[in-house]
Amino acid sequence: MIVDSHVHVGRWKYPPIEDYLPAMARTGVKGAVLVQFIGNADNSYLTGLVAAHPGRFAAVAMVEADTHGAPAHVARLAATGLVRGVRLWAETRSPGPDPLALWRAIAAEGLVASVRGPLEDIASPRFAALLAELPELRVRLEHVGFTTYPDADRAAFDRFLALAARP
């Protein structure tokens, strides 16, 4: 089965699903991970598509990560059963006493953290420490770590590749 692992669709900025469905049919793609685009924390379009096409799409949502309510928003999204992950930056930290509150909420709900770069942030010791702190967190690294391979800093790229050894 062919699954497209990173698709942007929308009501604005990106084409609607009606433009993508014929391409799926033409190319034999049976399912897709619909990823919310940056700047849009309204996930209703994506969750509506998941509900309308059971088993065909999975959704990766966005939340307003810099708000105190973001962990509760993650719990609400998870409770719908329509979201499989949350998209955020490797350097995302929560306001308040626990800078990893959002990451902990994603892990607690059994969702996937779909992580954006840049490469230097994904390959940083700070991100490695976050992963060590939350061994139960499932992570998906987007766009090959936002690398510019072969022009990427080789040491950073090697640290990025080393993340593959994580369970």
Short mmCIF file of N, CA and C in Angstrom, two decimals:
data_model
loop_
_atom_site.label_atom_id
_atom_site.label_comp_id
_atom_site.label_asym_id
_atom_site.label_seq_id
_atom_site.Cartn_x
_atom_site.Cartn_y
_atom_site.Cartn_z
N MET A 1 0.84 -1.18 0.00
CA MET A 1 0.00 0.00 0.00
C MET A 1 0.88 1.24 0.00
N ILE A 2 0.58 2.18 -0.85
CA ILE A 2 1.33 3.44 -0.92
C ILE A 2 0.61 4.47 -0.07
N VAL A 3 1.36 5.09 0.86
CA VAL A 3 0.83 6.14 1.72
C VAL A 3 1.72 7.37 1.55
N ASP A 4 1.12 8.48 1.23
CA ASP A 4 1.84 9.75 1.14
C ASP A 4 2.00 10.27 2.56
N SER A 5 3.23 10.44 2.99
CA SER A 5 3.50 10.70 4.41
C SER A 5 3.46 12.16 4.83
N HIS A 6 3.25 13.08 3.90
CA HIS A 6 3.24 14.50 4.30
C HIS A 6 2.54 15.32 3.22
N VAL A 7 1.26 15.61 3.46
CA VAL A 7 0.46 16.33 2.48
C VAL A 7 -0.17 17.55 3.14
N HIS A 8 -0.07 18.69 2.47
CA HIS A 8 -0.74 19.90 2.92
C HIS A 8 -1.94 20.15 2.01
N VAL A 9 -3.11 20.25 2.61
CA VAL A 9 -4.32 20.65 1.91
C VAL A 9 -5.01 21.69 2.79
N GLY A 10 -5.91 22.45 2.22
CA GLY A 10 -6.59 23.45 3.05
C GLY A 10 -7.65 24.22 2.33
N ARG A 11 -8.23 25.11 3.08
CA ARG A 11 -9.23 26.02 2.52
C ARG A 11 -8.57 27.26 1.92
N TRP A 12 -7.33 27.51 2.34
CA TRP A 12 -6.53 28.63 1.83
C TRP A 12 -5.06 28.21 1.90
N LYS A 13 -4.21 28.88 1.25
CA LYS A 13 -2.77 28.65 1.15
C LYS A 13 -2.43 27.39 0.35
N TYR A 14 -3.10 26.27 0.63
CA TYR A 14 -2.87 25.04 -0.11
C TYR A 14 -4.17 24.60 -0.78
N PRO A 15 -4.06 23.80 -1.85
CA PRO A 15 -5.27 23.36 -2.55
C PRO A 15 -6.17 22.50 -1.65
N PRO A 16 -7.46 22.45 -1.96
CA PRO A 16 -8.38 21.60 -1.20
C PRO A 16 -8.17 20.13 -1.55
N ILE A 17 -8.74 19.28 -0.74
CA ILE A 17 -8.60 17.84 -0.94
C ILE A 17 -9.13 17.41 -2.31
N GLU A 18 -10.11 18.12 -2.82
CA GLU A 18 -10.67 17.77 -4.13
C GLU A 18 -9.63 17.85 -5.24
N ASP A 19 -8.61 18.67 -5.06
CA ASP A 19 -7.53 18.74 -6.05
C ASP A 19 -6.53 17.60 -5.87
N TYR A 20 -6.46 17.05 -4.67
CA TYR A 20 -5.48 16.00 -4.37
C TYR A 20 -6.04 14.59 -4.67
N LEU A 21 -7.33 14.38 -4.48
CA LEU A 21 -7.91 13.05 -4.66
C LEU A 21 -7.67 12.46 -6.05
N PRO A 22 -7.82 13.22 -7.14
CA PRO A 22 -7.53 12.64 -8.46
C PRO A 22 -6.06 12.23 -8.60
N ALA A 23 -5.15 13.01 -8.03
CA ALA A 23 -3.73 12.65 -8.09
C ALA A 23 -3.49 11.36 -7.32
N MET A 24 -4.17 11.19 -6.19
CA MET A 24 -4.05 9.94 -5.44
C MET A 24 -4.49 8.76 -6.30
N ALA A 25 -5.63 8.90 -6.94
CA ALA A 25 -6.18 7.82 -7.77
C ALA A 25 -5.25 7.50 -8.94
N ARG A 26 -4.74 8.55 -9.57
CA ARG A 26 -3.87 8.38 -10.74
C ARG A 26 -2.56 7.67 -10.39
N THR A 27 -2.05 7.90 -9.20
CA THR A 27 -0.73 7.39 -8.82
C THR A 27 -0.78 6.17 -7.90
N GLY A 28 -1.98 5.72 -7.57
CA GLY A 28 -2.11 4.53 -6.73
C GLY A 28 -1.88 4.77 -5.25
N VAL A 29 -1.95 6.01 -4.81
CA VAL A 29 -1.79 6.33 -3.39
C VAL A 29 -3.11 5.99 -2.68
N LYS A 30 -3.04 5.13 -1.67
CA LYS A 30 -4.25 4.67 -0.99
C LYS A 30 -4.58 5.47 0.26
N GLY A 31 -3.58 6.13 0.84
CA GLY A 31 -3.81 6.90 2.05
C GLY A 31 -2.81 8.03 2.15
N ALA A 32 -3.06 8.94 3.11
CA ALA A 32 -2.16 10.07 3.26
C ALA A 32 -2.19 10.60 4.69
N VAL A 33 -1.07 11.16 5.09
CA VAL A 33 -0.97 11.88 6.35
C VAL A 33 -1.16 13.35 6.00
N LEU A 34 -2.26 13.91 6.45
CA LEU A 34 -2.58 15.31 6.20
C LEU A 34 -1.97 16.14 7.32
N VAL A 35 -1.04 17.02 6.96
CA VAL A 35 -0.27 17.78 7.93
C VAL A 35 -0.71 19.24 7.89
N GLN A 36 -1.11 19.74 9.05
CA GLN A 36 -1.52 21.14 9.15
C GLN A 36 -0.36 22.05 8.81
N PHE A 37 -0.66 23.12 8.12
CA PHE A 37 0.41 24.03 7.72
C PHE A 37 0.64 25.10 8.77
N ILE A 38 1.86 25.62 8.77
CA ILE A 38 2.29 26.62 9.73
C ILE A 38 1.39 27.84 9.65
N GLY A 39 1.02 28.34 10.81
CA GLY A 39 0.17 29.53 10.88
C GLY A 39 -1.31 29.22 10.94
N ASN A 40 -1.68 27.96 11.04
CA ASN A 40 -3.09 27.59 11.06
C ASN A 40 -3.34 26.57 12.17
N ALA A 41 -3.86 27.03 13.28
CA ALA A 41 -4.18 26.13 14.39
C ALA A 41 -5.65 25.70 14.36
N ASP A 42 -6.37 26.04 13.29
CA ASP A 42 -7.74 25.56 13.11
C ASP A 42 -7.65 24.25 12.34
N ASN A 43 -7.81 23.17 13.04
CA ASN A 43 -7.64 21.84 12.46
C ASN A 43 -8.94 21.22 11.96
N SER A 44 -10.01 22.00 11.92
CA SER A 44 -11.32 21.45 11.58
C SER A 44 -11.39 20.91 10.15
N TYR A 45 -10.68 21.52 9.22
CA TYR A 45 -10.70 21.00 7.85
C TYR A 45 -10.08 19.60 7.80
N LEU A 46 -8.92 19.46 8.43
CA LEU A 46 -8.25 18.15 8.41
C LEU A 46 -9.05 17.10 9.17
N THR A 47 -9.56 17.44 10.34
CA THR A 47 -10.32 16.44 11.10
C THR A 47 -11.62 16.08 10.38
N GLY A 48 -12.19 17.05 9.68
CA GLY A 48 -13.38 16.74 8.88
C GLY A 48 -13.09 15.75 7.77
N LEU A 49 -11.92 15.89 7.16
CA LEU A 49 -11.52 14.95 6.11
C LEU A 49 -11.28 13.55 6.66
N VAL A 50 -10.64 13.48 7.83
CA VAL A 50 -10.41 12.17 8.46
C VAL A 50 -11.76 11.51 8.76
N ALA A 51 -12.70 12.28 9.31
CA ALA A 51 -14.03 11.74 9.63
C ALA A 51 -14.79 11.31 8.37
N ALA A 52 -14.64 12.06 7.30
CA ALA A 52 -15.36 11.77 6.06
C ALA A 52 -14.76 10.61 5.27
N HIS A 53 -13.49 10.30 5.53
CA HIS A 53 -12.80 9.23 4.79
C HIS A 53 -12.13 8.28 5.78
N PRO A 54 -12.91 7.53 6.55
CA PRO A 54 -12.32 6.65 7.57
C PRO A 54 -11.29 5.68 6.98
N GLY A 55 -10.15 5.59 7.64
CA GLY A 55 -9.11 4.68 7.21
C GLY A 55 -8.25 5.17 6.06
N ARG A 56 -8.60 6.29 5.48
CA ARG A 56 -7.84 6.78 4.33
C ARG A 56 -6.82 7.86 4.70
N PHE A 57 -7.19 8.69 5.66
CA PHE A 57 -6.33 9.80 6.05
C PHE A 57 -6.03 9.76 7.55
N ALA A 58 -4.87 10.27 7.89
CA ALA A 58 -4.51 10.55 9.28
C ALA A 58 -4.15 12.02 9.33
N ALA A 59 -4.43 12.67 10.46
CA ALA A 59 -4.18 14.11 10.57
C ALA A 59 -3.09 14.40 11.60
N VAL A 60 -2.22 15.34 11.24
CA VAL A 60 -1.24 15.92 12.16
C VAL A 60 -1.65 17.37 12.33
N ALA A 61 -2.02 17.71 13.56
CA ALA A 61 -2.59 19.02 13.87
C ALA A 61 -1.51 20.01 14.31
N MET A 62 -1.93 21.27 14.37
CA MET A 62 -1.11 22.33 14.97
C MET A 62 -1.86 22.84 16.19
N VAL A 63 -1.11 23.26 17.20
CA VAL A 63 -1.67 23.96 18.35
C VAL A 63 -0.86 25.24 18.55
N GLU A 64 -1.42 26.17 19.26
CA GLU A 64 -0.69 27.40 19.58
C GLU A 64 0.25 27.07 20.74
N ALA A 65 1.44 26.63 20.39
CA ALA A 65 2.38 26.05 21.34
C ALA A 65 2.85 27.01 22.42
N ASP A 66 2.79 28.28 22.15
CA ASP A 66 3.31 29.25 23.12
C ASP A 66 2.25 29.70 24.12
N THR A 67 1.12 29.00 24.20
CA THR A 67 0.07 29.35 25.15
C THR A 67 0.03 28.33 26.29
N HIS A 68 -0.46 28.78 27.44
CA HIS A 68 -0.59 27.88 28.60
C HIS A 68 -1.62 26.78 28.34
N GLY A 69 -2.56 27.02 27.44
CA GLY A 69 -3.61 26.05 27.17
C GLY A 69 -3.25 24.98 26.16
N ALA A 70 -2.05 25.02 25.60
CA ALA A 70 -1.69 24.07 24.54
C ALA A 70 -1.77 22.61 24.99
N PRO A 71 -1.26 22.23 26.18
CA PRO A 71 -1.39 20.82 26.58
C PRO A 71 -2.85 20.36 26.68
N ALA A 72 -3.72 21.20 27.18
CA ALA A 72 -5.15 20.84 27.25
C ALA A 72 -5.74 20.73 25.85
N HIS A 73 -5.29 21.58 24.92
CA HIS A 73 -5.75 21.50 23.53
C HIS A 73 -5.35 20.17 22.92
N VAL A 74 -4.14 19.71 23.22
CA VAL A 74 -3.68 18.40 22.73
C VAL A 74 -4.61 17.30 23.24
N ALA A 75 -4.98 17.37 24.52
CA ALA A 75 -5.88 16.36 25.09
C ALA A 75 -7.24 16.38 24.39
N ARG A 76 -7.74 17.58 24.11
CA ARG A 76 -9.03 17.68 23.41
C ARG A 76 -8.94 17.11 21.99
N LEU A 77 -7.85 17.42 21.30
CA LEU A 77 -7.68 16.87 19.95
C LEU A 77 -7.60 15.35 19.98
N ALA A 78 -6.85 14.82 20.92
CA ALA A 78 -6.70 13.36 21.04
C ALA A 78 -8.05 12.70 21.33
N ALA A 79 -8.85 13.34 22.16
CA ALA A 79 -10.14 12.77 22.54
C ALA A 79 -11.09 12.62 21.35
N THR A 80 -10.89 13.39 20.30
CA THR A 80 -11.76 13.27 19.12
C THR A 80 -11.51 11.97 18.36
N GLY A 81 -10.30 11.41 18.53
CA GLY A 81 -9.94 10.23 17.76
C GLY A 81 -9.60 10.52 16.31
N LEU A 82 -9.55 11.80 15.95
CA LEU A 82 -9.33 12.19 14.55
C LEU A 82 -7.92 12.71 14.28
N VAL A 83 -7.11 12.83 15.30
CA VAL A 83 -5.76 13.38 15.17
C VAL A 83 -4.76 12.33 15.64
N ARG A 84 -3.71 12.14 14.85
CA ARG A 84 -2.68 11.15 15.20
C ARG A 84 -1.38 11.79 15.66
N GLY A 85 -1.23 13.11 15.42
CA GLY A 85 0.00 13.77 15.81
C GLY A 85 -0.17 15.27 15.93
N VAL A 86 0.88 15.90 16.47
CA VAL A 86 0.92 17.35 16.62
C VAL A 86 2.23 17.84 16.04
N ARG A 87 2.14 18.87 15.23
CA ARG A 87 3.31 19.43 14.56
C ARG A 87 3.90 20.56 15.39
N LEU A 88 5.22 20.51 15.61
CA LEU A 88 5.89 21.56 16.36
C LEU A 88 7.37 21.60 16.01
N TRP A 89 8.04 22.63 16.47
CA TRP A 89 9.46 22.81 16.19
C TRP A 89 10.28 22.09 17.25
N ALA A 90 11.47 21.68 16.88
CA ALA A 90 12.37 21.02 17.83
C ALA A 90 12.66 21.91 19.04
N GLU A 91 12.64 23.20 18.84
CA GLU A 91 12.93 24.14 19.94
C GLU A 91 11.69 24.59 20.70
N THR A 92 10.52 24.04 20.38
CA THR A 92 9.30 24.44 21.08
C THR A 92 9.41 24.11 22.56
N ARG A 93 9.10 25.11 23.38
CA ARG A 93 9.03 24.93 24.83
C ARG A 93 7.77 25.64 25.31
N SER A 94 7.19 25.10 26.35
CA SER A 94 5.95 25.65 26.90
C SER A 94 6.24 26.78 27.87
N PRO A 95 5.32 27.74 27.95
CA PRO A 95 5.46 28.77 28.98
C PRO A 95 5.15 28.15 30.35
N GLY A 96 5.60 28.78 31.38
CA GLY A 96 5.30 28.31 32.73
C GLY A 96 6.40 27.44 33.30
N PRO A 97 6.09 26.76 34.40
CA PRO A 97 7.14 26.04 35.15
C PRO A 97 7.69 24.80 34.45
N ASP A 98 6.93 24.19 33.53
CA ASP A 98 7.40 22.98 32.85
C ASP A 98 7.57 23.27 31.36
N PRO A 99 8.79 23.52 30.92
CA PRO A 99 8.99 23.84 29.50
C PRO A 99 8.65 22.69 28.56
N LEU A 100 8.52 21.48 29.09
CA LEU A 100 8.20 20.33 28.25
C LEU A 100 6.74 19.90 28.37
N ALA A 101 5.89 20.76 28.93
CA ALA A 101 4.49 20.40 29.16
C ALA A 101 3.78 19.97 27.87
N LEU A 102 4.01 20.68 26.78
CA LEU A 102 3.35 20.32 25.53
C LEU A 102 3.85 18.97 25.03
N TRP A 103 5.14 18.75 25.08
CA TRP A 103 5.73 17.47 24.66
C TRP A 103 5.19 16.34 25.54
N ARG A 104 5.08 16.58 26.85
CA ARG A 104 4.54 15.56 27.76
C ARG A 104 3.09 15.23 27.41
N ALA A 105 2.31 16.25 27.06
CA ALA A 105 0.91 16.03 26.70
C ALA A 105 0.81 15.18 25.43
N ILE A 106 1.65 15.45 24.46
CA ILE A 106 1.65 14.65 23.23
C ILE A 106 1.96 13.19 23.56
N ALA A 107 2.98 12.97 24.37
CA ALA A 107 3.34 11.61 24.76
C ALA A 107 2.23 10.94 25.56
N ALA A 108 1.65 11.66 26.53
CA ALA A 108 0.61 11.10 27.39
C ALA A 108 -0.62 10.68 26.59
N GLU A 109 -0.91 11.39 25.52
CA GLU A 109 -2.08 11.08 24.70
C GLU A 109 -1.78 10.02 23.64
N GLY A 110 -0.53 9.56 23.57
CA GLY A 110 -0.17 8.55 22.58
C GLY A 110 -0.08 9.08 21.17
N LEU A 111 0.07 10.40 21.04
CA LEU A 111 0.19 11.01 19.72
C LEU A 111 1.65 11.06 19.29
N VAL A 112 1.86 11.39 18.04
CA VAL A 112 3.20 11.51 17.48
C VAL A 112 3.57 12.99 17.44
N ALA A 113 4.78 13.31 17.84
CA ALA A 113 5.31 14.67 17.69
C ALA A 113 5.94 14.75 16.30
N SER A 114 5.34 15.54 15.43
CA SER A 114 5.86 15.72 14.08
C SER A 114 6.74 16.96 14.12
N VAL A 115 8.05 16.76 14.06
CA VAL A 115 9.01 17.80 14.41
C VAL A 115 9.64 18.44 13.18
N ARG A 116 9.64 19.78 13.20
CA ARG A 116 10.25 20.62 12.16
C ARG A 116 11.62 21.07 12.61
N GLY A 117 12.42 21.46 11.66
CA GLY A 117 13.77 21.98 11.92
C GLY A 117 13.78 23.45 12.16
N PRO A 118 14.91 24.03 11.97
CA PRO A 118 16.00 23.65 11.08
C PRO A 118 16.86 22.51 11.63
N LEU A 119 17.70 21.99 10.75
CA LEU A 119 18.56 20.87 11.09
C LEU A 119 19.35 21.13 12.37
N GLU A 120 19.88 22.32 12.53
CA GLU A 120 20.71 22.62 13.70
C GLU A 120 19.92 22.43 14.99
N ASP A 121 18.62 22.69 14.98
CA ASP A 121 17.80 22.51 16.17
C ASP A 121 17.49 21.03 16.41
N ILE A 122 17.19 20.30 15.35
CA ILE A 122 16.90 18.87 15.50
C ILE A 122 18.16 18.12 15.94
N ALA A 123 19.30 18.54 15.45
CA ALA A 123 20.57 17.86 15.76
C ALA A 123 21.23 18.40 17.02
N SER A 124 20.56 19.28 17.73
CA SER A 124 21.18 19.92 18.90
C SER A 124 21.15 19.02 20.13
N PRO A 125 22.10 19.19 21.03
CA PRO A 125 22.06 18.47 22.31
C PRO A 125 20.79 18.78 23.10
N ARG A 126 20.24 19.96 22.93
CA ARG A 126 19.01 20.33 23.63
C ARG A 126 17.84 19.45 23.21
N PHE A 127 17.72 19.16 21.90
CA PHE A 127 16.66 18.27 21.43
C PHE A 127 16.94 16.83 21.87
N ALA A 128 18.18 16.41 21.82
CA ALA A 128 18.54 15.06 22.30
C ALA A 128 18.18 14.90 23.77
N ALA A 129 18.40 15.94 24.56
CA ALA A 129 18.05 15.88 25.98
C ALA A 129 16.54 15.78 26.17
N LEU A 130 15.77 16.49 25.34
CA LEU A 130 14.32 16.40 25.40
C LEU A 130 13.88 14.96 25.12
N LEU A 131 14.45 14.35 24.10
CA LEU A 131 14.10 12.97 23.77
C LEU A 131 14.49 12.00 24.88
N ALA A 132 15.63 12.24 25.51
CA ALA A 132 16.07 11.39 26.62
C ALA A 132 15.12 11.53 27.81
N GLU A 133 14.61 12.73 28.03
CA GLU A 133 13.69 13.00 29.13
C GLU A 133 12.34 12.32 28.91
N LEU A 134 11.95 12.14 27.65
CA LEU A 134 10.64 11.59 27.31
C LEU A 134 10.79 10.36 26.41
N PRO A 135 11.30 9.26 26.95
CA PRO A 135 11.56 8.09 26.11
C PRO A 135 10.30 7.49 25.49
N GLU A 136 9.13 7.77 26.06
CA GLU A 136 7.87 7.24 25.52
C GLU A 136 7.32 8.07 24.37
N LEU A 137 7.91 9.24 24.12
CA LEU A 137 7.44 10.13 23.06
C LEU A 137 7.77 9.53 21.69
N ARG A 138 6.74 9.42 20.86
CA ARG A 138 6.96 8.99 19.48
C ARG A 138 7.19 10.23 18.62
N VAL A 139 8.23 10.19 17.78
CA VAL A 139 8.66 11.36 17.03
C VAL A 139 8.75 11.03 15.55
N ARG A 140 8.32 11.99 14.75
CA ARG A 140 8.43 11.93 13.29
C ARG A 140 9.18 13.18 12.88
N LEU A 141 10.30 13.01 12.23
CA LEU A 141 11.12 14.15 11.83
C LEU A 141 10.78 14.52 10.39
N GLU A 142 10.31 15.74 10.21
CA GLU A 142 9.82 16.18 8.91
C GLU A 142 10.94 16.58 7.95
N HIS A 143 10.67 16.39 6.68
CA HIS A 143 11.50 16.92 5.60
C HIS A 143 12.99 16.58 5.77
N VAL A 144 13.26 15.34 6.14
CA VAL A 144 14.64 14.88 6.36
C VAL A 144 15.40 15.88 7.24
N GLY A 145 14.74 16.30 8.30
CA GLY A 145 15.37 17.20 9.25
C GLY A 145 15.61 18.60 8.74
N PHE A 146 14.98 18.96 7.63
CA PHE A 146 15.19 20.27 7.01
C PHE A 146 16.66 20.48 6.67
N THR A 147 17.29 19.40 6.27
CA THR A 147 18.70 19.48 5.90
C THR A 147 18.85 20.05 4.49
N THR A 148 20.01 20.54 4.22
CA THR A 148 20.36 21.01 2.88
C THR A 148 21.46 20.11 2.32
N TYR A 149 21.37 18.82 2.65
CA TYR A 149 22.37 17.86 2.22
C TYR A 149 22.55 17.95 0.71
N PRO A 150 23.75 17.94 0.16
CA PRO A 150 25.04 17.66 0.79
C PRO A 150 25.73 18.88 1.38
N ASP A 151 25.07 20.04 1.37
CA ASP A 151 25.71 21.25 1.87
C ASP A 151 25.56 21.43 3.37
N ALA A 152 24.84 20.54 4.03
CA ALA A 152 24.61 20.67 5.48
C ALA A 152 25.91 20.48 6.25
N ASP A 153 25.94 21.08 7.42
CA ASP A 153 27.04 20.85 8.34
C ASP A 153 27.10 19.35 8.64
N ARG A 154 28.23 18.71 8.33
CA ARG A 154 28.33 17.26 8.42
C ARG A 154 28.14 16.75 9.85
N ALA A 155 28.68 17.47 10.83
CA ALA A 155 28.53 17.03 12.22
C ALA A 155 27.05 17.08 12.63
N ALA A 156 26.35 18.14 12.23
CA ALA A 156 24.92 18.24 12.55
C ALA A 156 24.14 17.14 11.83
N PHE A 157 24.48 16.88 10.59
CA PHE A 157 23.78 15.83 9.85
C PHE A 157 24.03 14.46 10.48
N ASP A 158 25.24 14.20 10.94
CA ASP A 158 25.54 12.94 11.62
C ASP A 158 24.74 12.81 12.92
N ARG A 159 24.60 13.91 13.67
CA ARG A 159 23.80 13.87 14.90
C ARG A 159 22.32 13.63 14.56
N PHE A 160 21.86 14.21 13.47
CA PHE A 160 20.50 13.96 13.01
C PHE A 160 20.31 12.48 12.69
N LEU A 161 21.23 11.91 11.92
CA LEU A 161 21.11 10.49 11.56
C LEU A 161 21.18 9.59 12.79
N ALA A 162 21.94 9.99 13.80
CA ALA A 162 22.07 9.20 15.02
C ALA A 162 20.74 9.06 15.76
N LEU A 163 19.81 9.98 15.50
CA LEU A 163 18.50 9.88 16.15
C LEU A 163 17.76 8.61 15.73
N ALA A 164 18.14 8.04 14.60
CA ALA A 164 17.49 6.81 14.13
C ALA A 164 17.74 5.64 15.07
N ALA A 165 18.75 5.72 15.92
CA ALA A 165 19.04 4.65 16.87
C ALA A 165 18.06 4.67 18.05
N ARG A 166 17.29 5.74 18.16
CA ARG A 166 16.33 5.86 19.26
C ARG A 166 15.20 4.87 19.06
N PRO A 167 14.79 4.20 20.14
CA PRO A 167 13.69 3.22 19.99
C PRO A 167 12.40 3.85 19.48
#
